[in-house]
Amino acid sequence: MTTLPLFFAPPDPSDATGRMPPEGRGERIGERVAAAARQIAAAGNPATARLDAQVLLAHLLGVERSWLFACPELRLTPEQLVQYSALIARRCRHEPVAYLTGYRDFYGLTLAVDSRVLIPRPETELLVEQVLHAATQAAPGSVTVADVGTGSGAIAVAVATHAPNTFLYALDNSRAALAVAHHNVAQLRLEARVRLVASDLLASLPVLADIVVANLPYVTSTDYLQLDRDVRDYEPPQALVAGPAGLDLIERLLTQLPAHCRAGCLVALEIGYNQGKAVQALVHSSLPGATQFVLRQDYQGHDRIVTFRL
């Protein structure tokens, strides 16, 4: 897997206002987007083909996507056509749009991502909401949060941004992932409230936590083989797969919790679409004193978030 450079810069909306990319003598914007969308659809991504084509061209030109709708007759320069064709070719090979642009929006923030980290999903915003709710209830008191398996730092920076009474330890055993998280923490100027720690789950957490939040790998070895090519061929497998039942990392985390949590600690976990009963059984067997176990579904009605207290 090729590691992308740090980082493509996301377009600045303020720059897009009134700014026109140089017009060339090549294909018109509207025609080229339509042709690109047909290419992407033919390669196996029909549901998102037109959106993908628009997002990639807007990224290349450094404009908002809405700008493309206003200027369909403008022509791309030969250089822009070559660059755009290269992006479309990569998308046709199922490389995720987020890796092509170098960023992904998550909980109102624009985060840098590349192939060293999992691309943040909308479902994970539900996990952020659980942590923010608990932090709000504890305000104005300070809350120590451990974000286990932080990856790009998406959860940590979202919580830090929206809950000023929190201090976060963002833990990951991948130093490559921590480099991406460091960039996002620095870009959002959260260095004073988010500390990055190389750690095997909670093992190196230097304090006791009031909240533990974790979006750990939970895909089964069998399900991994059935994932879309966008995911299976490009996203880091170590951030996805967790053994035959998809529970290897979650089970290990549960055994670490008592030594790293304050009394009453909230634990919030993202889980697989059908793992609710299995995780509940693991919690009850590993942590018989756990209380307030709640299983929540995602937008599609699948098991997704588990919370409980120690």
CSV table of N, CA, C and O in Angstrom, one decimal, residues 32 56-57 59-61 76-90:
chain,number,residue,atom,x,y,z
A,32,ARG,N,-16.9,17.6,-19.2
A,32,ARG,CA,-15.8,16.7,-18.6
A,32,ARG,C,-16.3,16.0,-17.4
A,32,ARG,O,-16.0,14.8,-17.2
A,56,LEU,N,-14.0,15.7,-7.1
A,56,LEU,CA,-12.6,15.7,-7.5
A,56,LEU,C,-12.2,16.9,-8.4
A,56,LEU,O,-11.1,17.4,-8.2
A,57,LEU,N,-13.1,17.3,-9.2
A,57,LEU,CA,-12.8,18.5,-10.0
A,57,LEU,C,-12.8,19.7,-9.2
A,57,LEU,O,-11.9,20.6,-9.3
A,59,HIS,N,-12.0,19.9,-6.1
A,59,HIS,CA,-10.7,19.8,-5.3
A,59,HIS,C,-9.5,20.3,-6.2
A,59,HIS,O,-8.7,21.1,-5.8
A,60,LEU,N,-9.5,19.8,-7.4
A,60,LEU,CA,-8.4,20.1,-8.3
A,60,LEU,C,-8.3,21.6,-8.6
A,60,LEU,O,-7.3,22.2,-8.6
A,61,LEU,N,-9.5,22.2,-8.8
A,61,LEU,CA,-9.6,23.7,-9.1
A,61,LEU,C,-9.5,24.5,-7.9
A,61,LEU,O,-9.4,25.8,-8.0
A,76,LEU,N,-11.5,23.7,-19.3
A,76,LEU,CA,-10.3,23.4,-18.6
A,76,LEU,C,-9.0,23.6,-19.4
A,76,LEU,O,-9.1,23.4,-20.6
A,77,THR,N,-7.9,23.9,-18.8
A,77,THR,CA,-6.7,24.0,-19.5
A,77,THR,C,-6.2,22.6,-19.7
A,77,THR,O,-6.6,21.6,-19.1
A,78,PRO,N,-5.2,22.4,-20.7
A,78,PRO,CA,-4.7,21.1,-21.0
A,78,PRO,C,-4.1,20.5,-19.7
A,78,PRO,O,-4.2,19.3,-19.5
A,79,GLU,N,-3.4,21.3,-18.9
A,79,GLU,CA,-2.8,20.7,-17.7
A,79,GLU,C,-3.9,20.3,-16.7
A,79,GLU,O,-3.7,19.2,-16.1
A,80,GLN,N,-4.9,21.0,-16.6
A,80,GLN,CA,-6.0,20.6,-15.7
A,80,GLN,C,-6.7,19.3,-16.2
A,80,GLN,O,-7.0,18.5,-15.4
A,81,LEU,N,-6.8,19.2,-17.5
A,81,LEU,CA,-7.4,18.0,-18.0
A,81,LEU,C,-6.6,16.8,-17.7
A,81,LEU,O,-7.1,15.7,-17.4
A,82,VAL,N,-5.2,16.9,-17.8
A,82,VAL,CA,-4.3,15.8,-17.5
A,82,VAL,C,-4.5,15.4,-16.1
A,82,VAL,O,-4.6,14.2,-15.7
A,83,GLN,N,-4.4,16.4,-15.2
A,83,GLN,CA,-4.5,16.2,-13.7
A,83,GLN,C,-5.9,15.5,-13.4
A,83,GLN,O,-5.9,14.6,-12.5
A,84,TYR,N,-6.9,16.0,-14.0
A,84,TYR,CA,-8.2,15.5,-13.6
A,84,TYR,C,-8.4,14.1,-14.1
A,84,TYR,O,-8.9,13.2,-13.4
A,85,SER,N,-7.9,13.8,-15.3
A,85,SER,CA,-7.9,12.5,-15.9
A,85,SER,C,-7.2,11.5,-15.0
A,85,SER,O,-7.6,10.3,-14.8
A,86,ALA,N,-6.1,11.9,-14.4
A,86,ALA,CA,-5.3,11.0,-13.5
A,86,ALA,C,-6.1,10.7,-12.3
A,86,ALA,O,-6.1,9.6,-11.8
A,87,LEU,N,-6.8,11.7,-11.7
A,87,LEU,CA,-7.6,11.5,-10.5
A,87,LEU,C,-8.8,10.6,-10.8
A,87,LEU,O,-9.1,9.7,-10.0
A,88,ILE,N,-9.4,10.8,-12.0
A,88,ILE,CA,-10.5,9.9,-12.4
A,88,ILE,C,-10.1,8.5,-12.6
A,88,ILE,O,-10.7,7.5,-12.2
A,89,ALA,N,-8.9,8.3,-13.2
A,89,ALA,CA,-8.4,7.0,-13.4
A,89,ALA,C,-8.1,6.3,-12.0
A,89,ALA,O,-8.4,5.0,-11.9
A,90,ARG,N,-7.6,7.0,-11.1
A,90,ARG,CA,-7.4,6.4,-9.7
A,90,ARG,C,-8.8,6.0,-9.1
A,90,ARG,O,-8.9,5.0,-8.4
